[in-house]
């Protein structure tokens, strides 16, 4: 991994380490020219490293011949080692010895001492040996697994123009930040100014992890770079919150980032939510539906009219579920219109309307207008008030299928929430076809998954039948390089589907309390969030601890 491969090629060609003919032949193949030269036995990585070390006044180190103490490895975080392609070797006179492959990568040479807050002495090692050490010590992806890097990231949003050579390190830093975040399955990036430093945290599988620390002086240029990438946010305005979007192409993937800036007492804080369109291509099984729930959902998606509500707290995956459902029913013979605040994913073949309250384009106003567009299917980002709820109900009663979300803890609770908004029970009963509550549980890492007995305390809390537990093989993740020692990789939904049939309609009209309605729904066969979570735990998908954490409010 060389910062400027062309410069290295010029140097080793002039030194006679490799012929012009060999270089020309390597250029005819896709990928790194130097990698092809090494693979074709035209030159060795050791020979390149020895020559570069000599030219740059560095010591050459043979990494294959040394043993690195694990305590030394711990002195350099994996995020730093992998990002800057370097390996710690030890300490000498209070200086940290670090091996790098490219002595001409001055950006990394300048950044590493700052990031580690330690005096560093650099030595030069063979590129393939450094890559091997990174894979062994830090679980870095191999070259075969590295489908793209920061140089593949291209902003497709209006980029403002006017970038100068002085801006290049910041552009590279921001690109690297976004690339690393996407590689690690990050859902959102938090750039937070602290009193003396700039902290970068990434939310991975629902949990925040500190990934980088930078000097506070880098805050202003990083924030300016991100604002420029949106094409809409003002660089000069730092006193009020701002929102924008960035569209980037990373390799062959297209990503949308929703950017939010908020002034804090130490400077502007930035949060970027990564919207990966690949989640829209998920089928119902990939969302976490078992075959019986999948059959129910497919039946609901085939209805000609009515309201289908998805409930849950922020971050429970409601939007992903709704988009996946829309994608499932998106056919040329159906007109689908959405009203959203904001439009998170842009879907082909679907008319999407952005709410703009400052000019009077509210949920209710947009919904009224879209009904004149003769849609078959409507999606509302959220039902927030009586006016929006009333229009949605009227739309469903006049032959439209309506999807929307509510913020309630369980499915039966949505009935009381609509009543609180002022909706009459008979209107809810006649329009709502189903209510689904959902949560996201972390799934056990496939690489380090091992059979593990369920602790007795967890079995009691989950109220599992001993016979049922004895027939299953519960699993746990031991922790590995793939899951960064957490034991989990990825997330999947658990669901509580409350179908509104004739009997339930009569109960809603009778104005039963949420507790009474929930009790009767369970008697009629509704499976709770915790019960669905237990099914997935017994199937080896997730752990008992994770089900308990996510369904702590489920008392049944």
Coordinates of C-alpha atoms in Angstrom, one line a residue:
X1 CA 0.0 0.0 0.0
X2 CA 2.0 2.9 -1.3
X3 CA 0.9 6.5 -1.0
X4 CA 2.2 7.3 -4.5
X5 CA 2.8 4.1 -6.4
X6 CA 3.9 5.9 -9.6
X7 CA 6.8 7.6 -7.6
X8 CA 7.9 4.3 -6.2
X9 CA 7.8 2.7 -9.6
X10 CA 10.0 5.5 -11.0
X11 CA 12.5 5.0 -8.2
X12 CA 12.8 1.3 -8.4
X13 CA 13.0 1.4 -12.3
X14 CA 15.7 4.0 -12.3
X15 CA 17.6 1.9 -9.7
X16 CA 17.4 -1.1 -12.0
X17 CA 15.4 -3.2 -9.6
X18 CA 12.8 -3.9 -12.3
X19 CA 12.8 -3.5 -16.1
X20 CA 10.6 -1.1 -18.1
X21 CA 9.2 -4.1 -20.0
X22 CA 8.1 -5.8 -16.7
X23 CA 6.4 -2.6 -15.6
X24 CA 4.6 -2.3 -18.9
X25 CA 3.4 -5.9 -18.7
X26 CA 2.2 -5.3 -15.1
X27 CA 0.3 -2.2 -16.2
X28 CA -1.8 -4.2 -18.6
X29 CA -3.4 -5.9 -15.6
X30 CA -6.0 -4.4 -13.3
X31 CA -4.9 -3.5 -9.8
X32 CA -1.6 -2.5 -8.2
X33 CA 1.3 -2.5 -10.6
X34 CA 3.8 -3.2 -7.8
X35 CA 1.7 -6.1 -6.5
X36 CA 1.8 -7.7 -10.0
X37 CA 5.6 -7.2 -10.2
X38 CA 6.0 -9.0 -6.9
X39 CA 3.6 -11.8 -7.9
X40 CA 5.4 -12.3 -11.2
X41 CA 8.8 -12.6 -9.3
X42 CA 10.1 -9.5 -11.1
X43 CA 11.1 -7.9 -7.8
X44 CA 10.7 -8.8 -4.1
X45 CA 9.0 -6.7 -1.4
X46 CA 12.2 -6.9 0.7
X47 CA 14.3 -5.4 -2.2
X48 CA 11.9 -2.5 -2.6
X49 CA 11.8 -1.8 1.1
X50 CA 15.6 -2.0 1.5
X51 CA 16.1 0.5 -1.4
X52 CA 13.4 2.9 -0.1
X53 CA 14.9 2.7 3.4
X54 CA 18.4 3.6 2.0
X55 CA 17.0 6.4 -0.1
X56 CA 15.1 8.0 2.8
X57 CA 17.8 7.5 5.5
X58 CA 15.8 4.9 7.4
X59 CA 16.6 1.5 9.0
X60 CA 15.3 -1.5 7.1
X61 CA 13.6 -4.0 9.4
X62 CA 12.9 -7.7 8.5
X63 CA 9.5 -8.2 10.1
X64 CA 9.7 -12.0 9.4
X65 CA 12.6 -12.3 11.7
X66 CA 11.3 -10.5 14.8
X67 CA 8.8 -11.2 17.5
X68 CA 6.6 -8.4 18.6
X69 CA 5.4 -8.3 22.2
X70 CA 1.5 -8.2 22.5
X71 CA 1.9 -5.4 25.0
X72 CA 3.6 -3.3 22.2
X73 CA 0.7 -4.2 19.8
X74 CA -1.7 -2.8 22.4
X75 CA 0.1 0.5 22.4
X76 CA -1.2 1.3 18.9
X77 CA -5.0 1.0 18.4
X78 CA -6.2 -1.2 15.5
X79 CA -7.9 1.8 13.9
X80 CA -4.5 3.7 13.7
X81 CA -2.4 0.7 12.6
X82 CA -4.8 -0.3 9.8
X83 CA -5.6 3.2 8.7
X84 CA -1.9 4.3 8.4
X85 CA -0.6 0.8 7.4
X86 CA 2.0 0.6 10.2
X87 CA 3.2 -1.9 12.8
X88 CA 4.6 -1.1 16.2
X89 CA 7.9 -2.8 17.0
X90 CA 8.9 -1.7 20.5
X91 CA 10.4 1.2 22.5
X92 CA 13.9 2.7 22.3
X93 CA 14.9 5.6 24.5
X94 CA 11.3 6.5 25.1
X95 CA 10.6 6.6 21.4
X96 CA 8.0 4.2 19.8
X97 CA 9.5 2.3 16.9
X98 CA 7.0 1.8 14.1
X99 CA 7.5 0.0 10.8
X100 CA 6.0 1.5 7.6
X101 CA 6.2 0.4 4.0
X102 CA 6.2 3.8 2.3
X103 CA 8.7 6.4 3.6
X104 CA 7.3 8.9 1.0
X105 CA 3.8 9.0 2.7
X106 CA 4.5 12.2 4.6
X107 CA 0.9 12.6 5.6
X108 CA 1.0 9.4 7.6
X109 CA 4.5 10.3 9.0
X110 CA 3.1 13.6 10.3
X111 CA -0.2 12.2 11.5
X112 CA 0.9 9.1 13.5
X113 CA 2.9 10.9 16.2
X114 CA -0.1 13.3 16.6
X115 CA -2.7 10.5 16.8
X116 CA -0.6 8.5 19.3
X117 CA 0.6 11.5 21.2
X118 CA 4.1 10.0 21.4
X119 CA 7.5 10.5 19.9
X120 CA 8.0 8.0 17.0
X121 CA 11.0 6.7 15.1
X122 CA 10.1 5.1 11.8
X123 CA 11.7 2.1 10.2
X124 CA 11.0 0.7 6.8
X125 CA 9.6 -2.8 6.3
X126 CA 8.4 -4.9 3.3
X127 CA 4.9 -4.1 2.3
X128 CA 3.7 -7.7 2.3
X129 CA 5.2 -8.3 5.7
X130 CA 3.4 -5.3 7.1
X131 CA 0.2 -6.5 5.6
X132 CA 0.7 -9.9 7.2
X133 CA 1.4 -8.4 10.6
X134 CA -1.8 -6.2 10.3
X135 CA -3.9 -9.3 9.5
X136 CA -2.3 -11.3 12.3
X137 CA -2.2 -8.7 15.1
X138 CA -5.2 -6.5 14.3
X139 CA -7.5 -8.6 12.1
X140 CA -7.1 -6.3 9.2
X141 CA -8.7 -7.4 5.9
X142 CA -6.4 -9.1 3.4
X143 CA -5.7 -7.5 0.1
X144 CA -8.2 -9.9 -1.5
X145 CA -10.9 -8.6 0.9
X146 CA -10.1 -4.9 0.3
X147 CA -12.6 -4.1 -2.4
X148 CA -12.0 -0.4 -2.1
X149 CA -10.0 2.3 -0.2
X150 CA -10.3 6.0 0.4
X151 CA -9.1 6.8 -3.1
X152 CA -12.3 5.1 -4.4
X153 CA -14.5 7.5 -2.6
X154 CA -16.0 10.1 -5.0
X155 CA -18.5 12.8 -3.9
X156 CA -21.3 13.1 -6.4
X157 CA -22.9 16.0 -4.5
X158 CA -22.0 19.5 -5.5
X159 CA -18.5 19.8 -4.1
X160 CA -18.1 23.5 -4.0
X161 CA -14.9 23.4 -6.1
X162 CA -11.9 25.6 -5.3
X163 CA -9.9 22.9 -3.5
X164 CA -6.2 23.7 -3.2
X165 CA -3.1 21.6 -2.4
X166 CA -3.3 22.9 1.2
X167 CA -6.8 21.2 1.4
X168 CA -5.5 17.8 0.3
X169 CA -4.7 16.3 3.7
X170 CA -8.1 17.2 5.1
X171 CA -9.8 15.8 1.9
X172 CA -7.9 12.6 2.4
X173 CA -8.7 12.4 6.1
X174 CA -12.4 12.9 5.5
X175 CA -12.4 10.4 2.7
X176 CA -10.6 7.9 4.8
X177 CA -13.0 8.4 7.7
X178 CA -16.0 7.7 5.5
X179 CA -14.3 4.7 3.9
X180 CA -13.3 3.1 7.2
X181 CA -16.8 3.7 8.6
X182 CA -18.5 2.0 5.7
X183 CA -16.1 -1.0 5.9
X184 CA -16.9 -1.5 9.6
X185 CA -20.7 -1.5 8.9
X186 CA -21.2 1.9 10.7
X187 CA -24.7 3.3 10.7
X188 CA -23.7 6.8 11.8
X189 CA -20.5 8.8 12.5
X190 CA -20.3 11.3 15.3
X191 CA -17.6 14.0 15.1
X192 CA -17.6 15.5 18.6
X193 CA -15.4 18.4 19.8
X194 CA -14.2 17.8 23.4
X195 CA -12.4 20.3 25.6
X196 CA -8.9 19.4 24.3
X197 CA -9.4 17.0 21.4
X198 CA -11.7 16.0 18.6
X199 CA -13.4 12.6 19.1
X200 CA -14.8 10.4 16.3
X201 CA -17.2 7.7 17.3
X202 CA -19.0 5.2 15.0
X203 CA -22.2 3.3 15.8
X204 CA -21.8 -0.3 14.8
X205 CA -24.6 -2.7 15.3
X206 CA -26.3 -0.2 17.6
X207 CA -23.3 0.4 19.9
X208 CA -21.0 3.5 19.8
X209 CA -17.2 2.9 19.6
X210 CA -14.5 5.5 19.7
X211 CA -12.5 5.1 16.4
X212 CA -10.3 8.1 16.2
X213 CA -8.9 11.0 18.2
X214 CA -7.6 14.2 16.5
X215 CA -6.2 17.5 17.7
X216 CA -9.0 20.0 18.2
X217 CA -7.5 22.3 15.6
X218 CA -8.7 19.9 12.9
X219 CA -12.3 20.5 13.8
X220 CA -12.8 23.6 11.6
X221 CA -11.3 22.2 8.4
X222 CA -13.1 18.9 8.8
X223 CA -16.5 20.6 9.4
X224 CA -15.8 22.9 6.4
X225 CA -14.9 20.0 4.2
X226 CA -18.1 18.1 5.1
X227 CA -20.3 21.3 4.6
X228 CA -18.7 21.8 1.2
X229 CA -19.4 18.2 0.2
X230 CA -23.2 18.8 1.0
X231 CA -23.3 21.7 -1.4
X232 CA -26.1 23.3 0.7
X233 CA -24.7 24.0 4.2
X234 CA -23.0 27.3 5.0
X235 CA -19.4 27.3 6.0
X236 CA -19.6 30.8 7.6
X237 CA -22.7 30.0 9.7
X238 CA -21.6 28.3 13.0
X239 CA -24.3 29.6 15.4
X240 CA -27.3 27.6 14.3
X241 CA -28.0 23.9 13.5
X242 CA -27.8 23.0 9.8
X243 CA -28.8 19.9 7.8
X244 CA -27.5 18.6 4.5
X245 CA -26.9 15.5 2.4
X246 CA -23.8 14.0 0.8
X247 CA -23.9 11.5 -2.1
X248 CA -20.7 9.5 -2.5
X249 CA -19.7 6.7 -4.7
X250 CA -17.5 4.1 -2.9
X251 CA -16.1 1.6 -5.4
X252 CA -19.3 0.4 -7.2
X253 CA -21.6 1.3 -4.3
X254 CA -23.6 4.5 -4.0
X255 CA -24.1 5.9 -0.5
X256 CA -26.2 8.7 0.9
X257 CA -25.1 10.5 4.1
X258 CA -27.5 12.6 6.0
X259 CA -25.5 15.3 7.7
X260 CA -26.5 17.3 10.8
X261 CA -24.5 20.1 12.5
X262 CA -25.2 21.5 16.0
X263 CA -23.2 24.2 17.8
X264 CA -21.8 23.1 21.1
X265 CA -19.7 24.8 23.7
X266 CA -16.5 23.5 22.1
X267 CA -17.4 24.0 18.5
X268 CA -19.7 22.4 15.9
X269 CA -20.7 18.7 16.4
X270 CA -21.4 16.7 13.3
X271 CA -23.4 13.6 12.9
X272 CA -23.6 11.7 9.6
X273 CA -26.1 8.9 9.1
X274 CA -25.0 6.5 6.5
X275 CA -28.0 5.4 4.3
X276 CA -27.0 2.2 2.5
X277 CA -29.4 1.4 -0.3
X278 CA -28.4 -2.2 -0.2
X279 CA -30.7 -2.6 2.8
X280 CA -33.7 -1.9 0.5
X281 CA -32.9 -5.1 -1.5
X282 CA -33.3 -7.3 1.6
X283 CA -36.2 -9.8 1.5
X284 CA -38.4 -10.5 4.4
X285 CA -36.3 -13.4 5.7
X286 CA -33.2 -11.2 5.7
X287 CA -35.1 -8.6 7.8
X288 CA -35.6 -11.4 10.4
X289 CA -39.1 -12.8 9.6
X290 CA -39.5 -16.5 10.2
X291 CA -41.7 -18.3 7.6
X292 CA -44.9 -17.9 9.6
X293 CA -44.5 -14.2 10.1
X294 CA -43.3 -13.8 6.5
X295 CA -46.5 -15.4 5.3
X296 CA -48.5 -12.9 7.4
X297 CA -46.6 -10.0 6.1
X298 CA -46.9 -11.1 2.5
X299 CA -50.7 -11.3 3.0
X300 CA -50.8 -7.8 4.5
X301 CA -48.7 -6.4 1.6
X302 CA -51.2 -7.8 -0.8
X303 CA -54.2 -5.9 0.7
X304 CA -55.9 -3.3 -1.5
X305 CA -56.6 -0.8 1.2
X306 CA -56.3 -0.1 5.0
X307 CA -53.5 1.1 7.2
X308 CA -50.4 -0.9 8.3
X309 CA -48.5 0.7 11.2
X310 CA -44.9 -0.1 12.2
X311 CA -44.1 1.0 15.8
X312 CA -41.0 1.2 17.9
X313 CA -38.4 3.7 19.3
X314 CA -35.9 5.6 17.2
X315 CA -33.3 3.3 15.8
X316 CA -35.5 0.2 15.8
X317 CA -35.4 -0.3 12.0
X318 CA -38.9 1.0 11.2
X319 CA -37.7 2.9 8.1
X320 CA -35.8 0.0 6.7
X321 CA -38.8 -2.3 7.2
X322 CA -41.1 0.2 5.4
X323 CA -38.8 0.7 2.5
X324 CA -38.2 -3.0 2.1
X325 CA -42.0 -3.5 2.1
X326 CA -42.4 -0.7 -0.5
X327 CA -39.7 -2.3 -2.6
X328 CA -41.5 -5.6 -2.4
X329 CA -44.7 -4.2 -3.8
X330 CA -43.2 -1.7 -6.2
X331 CA -44.6 -2.8 -9.6
X332 CA -45.2 -0.8 -12.8
X333 CA -49.0 -1.1 -12.4
X334 CA -49.0 0.5 -9.0
X335 CA -48.5 4.2 -8.2
X336 CA -46.7 4.7 -4.9
X337 CA -46.2 8.1 -3.2
X338 CA -44.4 8.8 0.1
X339 CA -44.3 11.8 2.4
X340 CA -41.2 11.9 4.5
X341 CA -39.2 14.2 6.8
X342 CA -36.5 13.8 5.5
X343 CA -36.5 11.6 2.4
X344 CA -33.9 9.1 3.6
X345 CA -33.5 6.8 0.6
X346 CA -34.3 7.6 -3.0
X347 CA -36.2 4.8 -4.6
X348 CA -36.6 4.1 -8.3
X349 CA -40.2 4.1 -9.5
X350 CA -41.6 5.8 -6.4
X351 CA -42.8 9.4 -6.1
X352 CA -41.2 10.8 -2.9
X353 CA -42.3 14.1 -1.3
X354 CA -40.1 16.0 1.2
X355 CA -41.9 17.8 4.1
X356 CA -40.9 21.5 4.3
X357 CA -42.8 23.0 7.2
X358 CA -41.3 26.4 6.8
X359 CA -43.1 26.9 3.5
X360 CA -46.3 25.2 4.6
X361 CA -45.6 21.7 3.2
X362 CA -46.6 19.8 6.3
X363 CA -47.4 16.1 6.5
X364 CA -51.1 16.9 6.3
X365 CA -50.7 19.4 3.5
X366 CA -48.6 17.0 1.4
X367 CA -50.9 14.1 2.1
X368 CA -53.9 16.1 0.9
X369 CA -52.1 17.1 -2.3
X370 CA -50.9 13.5 -3.0
X371 CA -54.4 12.1 -2.8
X372 CA -55.2 14.2 -5.9
X373 CA -52.4 12.3 -7.7
X374 CA -54.5 9.0 -7.6
X375 CA -52.0 6.8 -5.9
X376 CA -52.6 3.1 -5.0
X377 CA -50.2 3.0 -2.1
X378 CA -49.1 5.8 0.3
X379 CA -46.3 5.9 2.8
X380 CA -46.2 8.5 5.6
X381 CA -42.9 8.8 7.4
X382 CA -44.8 9.2 10.7
X383 CA -48.3 10.0 12.0
X384 CA -47.7 12.8 14.3
X385 CA -51.0 14.5 15.0
X386 CA -54.8 14.2 14.6
X387 CA -55.0 16.0 11.3
X388 CA -52.4 13.7 9.6
X389 CA -54.0 10.6 11.2
X390 CA -57.5 11.7 10.1
X391 CA -56.4 12.2 6.5
X392 CA -54.6 8.8 6.5
X393 CA -57.7 7.1 7.8
X394 CA -59.9 8.7 5.2
X395 CA -57.4 7.7 2.5
X396 CA -57.5 4.1 3.7
X397 CA -61.3 4.1 3.7
X398 CA -61.4 5.3 0.1
X399 CA -59.4 2.5 -1.3
X400 CA -55.7 3.3 -0.6
X401 CA -53.2 1.1 1.2
X402 CA -51.3 3.3 3.7
X403 CA -48.1 2.6 5.5
X404 CA -46.8 4.7 8.4
X405 CA -45.0 4.6 11.8
X406 CA -45.9 5.5 15.4
X407 CA -43.7 5.8 18.4
X408 CA -45.2 3.3 20.8
X409 CA -43.5 0.5 22.8
X410 CA -45.7 -2.3 21.6
X411 CA -48.3 -3.1 18.9
X412 CA -51.6 -2.8 20.9
X413 CA -50.3 0.5 22.4
X414 CA -50.8 2.1 19.0
X415 CA -54.6 2.0 19.4
X416 CA -54.3 4.1 22.6
X417 CA -51.9 6.4 20.9
X418 CA -54.3 7.1 18.1
X419 CA -57.1 7.7 20.7
X420 CA -54.8 10.2 22.4
X421 CA -54.5 12.1 19.1
X422 CA -58.3 12.4 19.0
X423 CA -59.1 9.5 16.6
X424 CA -62.5 7.8 17.4
X425 CA -62.1 4.1 18.2
X426 CA -64.6 3.1 15.4
X427 CA -62.4 4.9 12.8
X428 CA -59.3 3.0 14.1
X429 CA -61.1 -0.3 14.0
X430 CA -62.4 0.2 10.5
X431 CA -59.2 1.4 8.9
X432 CA -56.2 -0.3 10.6
X433 CA -55.4 -3.7 9.2
X434 CA -52.3 -4.6 11.3
X435 CA -49.9 -3.1 13.7
X436 CA -46.3 -4.4 14.0
X437 CA -43.9 -3.5 16.8
X438 CA -40.2 -4.2 16.2
X439 CA -36.7 -4.1 17.7
X440 CA -33.2 -4.9 16.5
X441 CA -31.1 -7.6 18.2
X442 CA -27.4 -8.2 17.4
X443 CA -26.8 -11.4 15.7
X444 CA -24.0 -13.8 16.8
X445 CA -20.8 -13.6 14.7
X446 CA -20.7 -16.5 12.2
X447 CA -17.0 -16.9 12.4
X448 CA -16.6 -17.4 16.2
X449 CA -20.1 -18.8 16.9
X450 CA -19.9 -21.8 19.3
X451 CA -22.5 -23.8 21.2
X452 CA -22.9 -22.4 24.7
X453 CA -25.4 -23.3 27.5
X454 CA -27.9 -20.6 28.4
X455 CA -27.2 -19.3 31.9
X456 CA -29.9 -20.3 34.4
X457 CA -30.7 -16.7 35.3
X458 CA -31.3 -15.8 31.7
X459 CA -33.5 -18.9 31.2
X460 CA -35.6 -17.7 34.2
X461 CA -35.9 -14.2 33.0
X462 CA -37.0 -15.4 29.5
X463 CA -39.4 -17.9 31.1
X464 CA -38.4 -20.7 28.7
X465 CA -39.9 -24.1 28.9
X466 CA -37.1 -26.5 30.1
X467 CA -38.2 -29.1 27.5
X468 CA -38.0 -26.6 24.7
X469 CA -34.6 -25.4 25.9
X470 CA -33.3 -29.0 26.1
X471 CA -34.2 -29.6 22.4
X472 CA -32.3 -26.5 21.2
X473 CA -28.6 -25.6 20.9
X474 CA -28.0 -22.1 22.1
X475 CA -25.0 -20.3 20.7
X476 CA -22.6 -17.5 21.7
X477 CA -19.8 -15.6 20.0
X478 CA -16.3 -16.1 21.5
X479 CA -15.0 -12.9 19.9
X480 CA -12.7 -12.7 16.9
X481 CA -11.1 -10.3 14.5
X482 CA -14.2 -10.2 12.3
X483 CA -16.5 -9.0 15.1
X484 CA -13.8 -7.0 16.8
X485 CA -14.0 -9.3 19.9
X486 CA -17.7 -8.4 20.6
X487 CA -19.1 -11.8 19.6
X488 CA -21.8 -10.1 17.4
X489 CA -21.9 -9.1 13.8
X490 CA -24.9 -7.5 12.2
X491 CA -28.5 -7.1 13.4
X492 CA -31.8 -8.6 12.7
X493 CA -35.4 -7.7 13.7
X494 CA -37.7 -9.3 16.2
X495 CA -41.4 -8.6 15.7
X496 CA -44.8 -8.4 17.3
X497 CA -47.5 -8.6 14.7
X498 CA -51.0 -7.6 15.8
X499 CA -53.6 -8.4 13.1
X500 CA -56.9 -6.6 13.3
X501 CA -59.6 -9.1 12.6
X502 CA -63.4 -8.8 13.3
X503 CA -63.1 -9.8 16.9
X504 CA -60.3 -7.3 17.6
X505 CA -62.3 -4.6 15.8
X506 CA -65.1 -5.1 18.3
X507 CA -62.7 -4.9 21.2
X508 CA -61.3 -1.6 19.9
X509 CA -64.7 -0.2 19.5
X510 CA -65.4 -1.2 23.1
X511 CA -62.5 1.1 24.1
X512 CA -60.5 -1.5 26.0
X513 CA -57.4 -0.4 27.8
X514 CA -54.0 -1.3 26.2
X515 CA -53.4 -3.9 28.9
X516 CA -56.8 -5.6 28.2
X517 CA -56.3 -5.4 24.5
X518 CA -52.8 -6.8 24.7
X519 CA -54.0 -9.7 26.9
X520 CA -56.8 -10.5 24.4
X521 CA -54.4 -10.2 21.5
X522 CA -52.1 -12.8 23.1
X523 CA -55.1 -15.1 23.7
X524 CA -55.8 -14.8 20.0
X525 CA -52.3 -15.8 19.1
X526 CA -50.2 -12.7 18.9
X527 CA -46.5 -13.4 19.6
X528 CA -44.7 -10.8 21.8
X529 CA -41.4 -9.2 21.0
X530 CA -39.7 -11.3 23.7
X531 CA -41.3 -14.5 22.5
X532 CA -40.1 -13.8 18.9
X533 CA -36.6 -13.0 20.4
X534 CA -36.6 -16.3 22.2
X535 CA -37.4 -18.2 19.0
X536 CA -34.4 -16.6 17.4
X537 CA -32.2 -17.3 20.4
X538 CA -33.1 -21.0 20.3
X539 CA -32.4 -21.0 16.6
X540 CA -28.8 -19.8 17.3
X541 CA -29.3 -16.4 15.7
X542 CA -28.9 -14.2 18.8
X543 CA -28.2 -14.6 22.5
X544 CA -30.4 -14.6 25.6
X545 CA -28.6 -11.6 27.0
X546 CA -29.3 -9.7 23.8
X547 CA -33.0 -10.6 23.9
X548 CA -33.3 -9.5 27.5
X549 CA -31.6 -6.2 26.8
X550 CA -33.8 -5.3 23.9
X551 CA -37.1 -6.5 25.4
X552 CA -36.6 -5.3 29.0
X553 CA -39.9 -3.5 28.9
X554 CA -41.8 -6.6 27.7
X555 CA -43.5 -7.8 30.9
X556 CA -45.2 -10.8 29.3

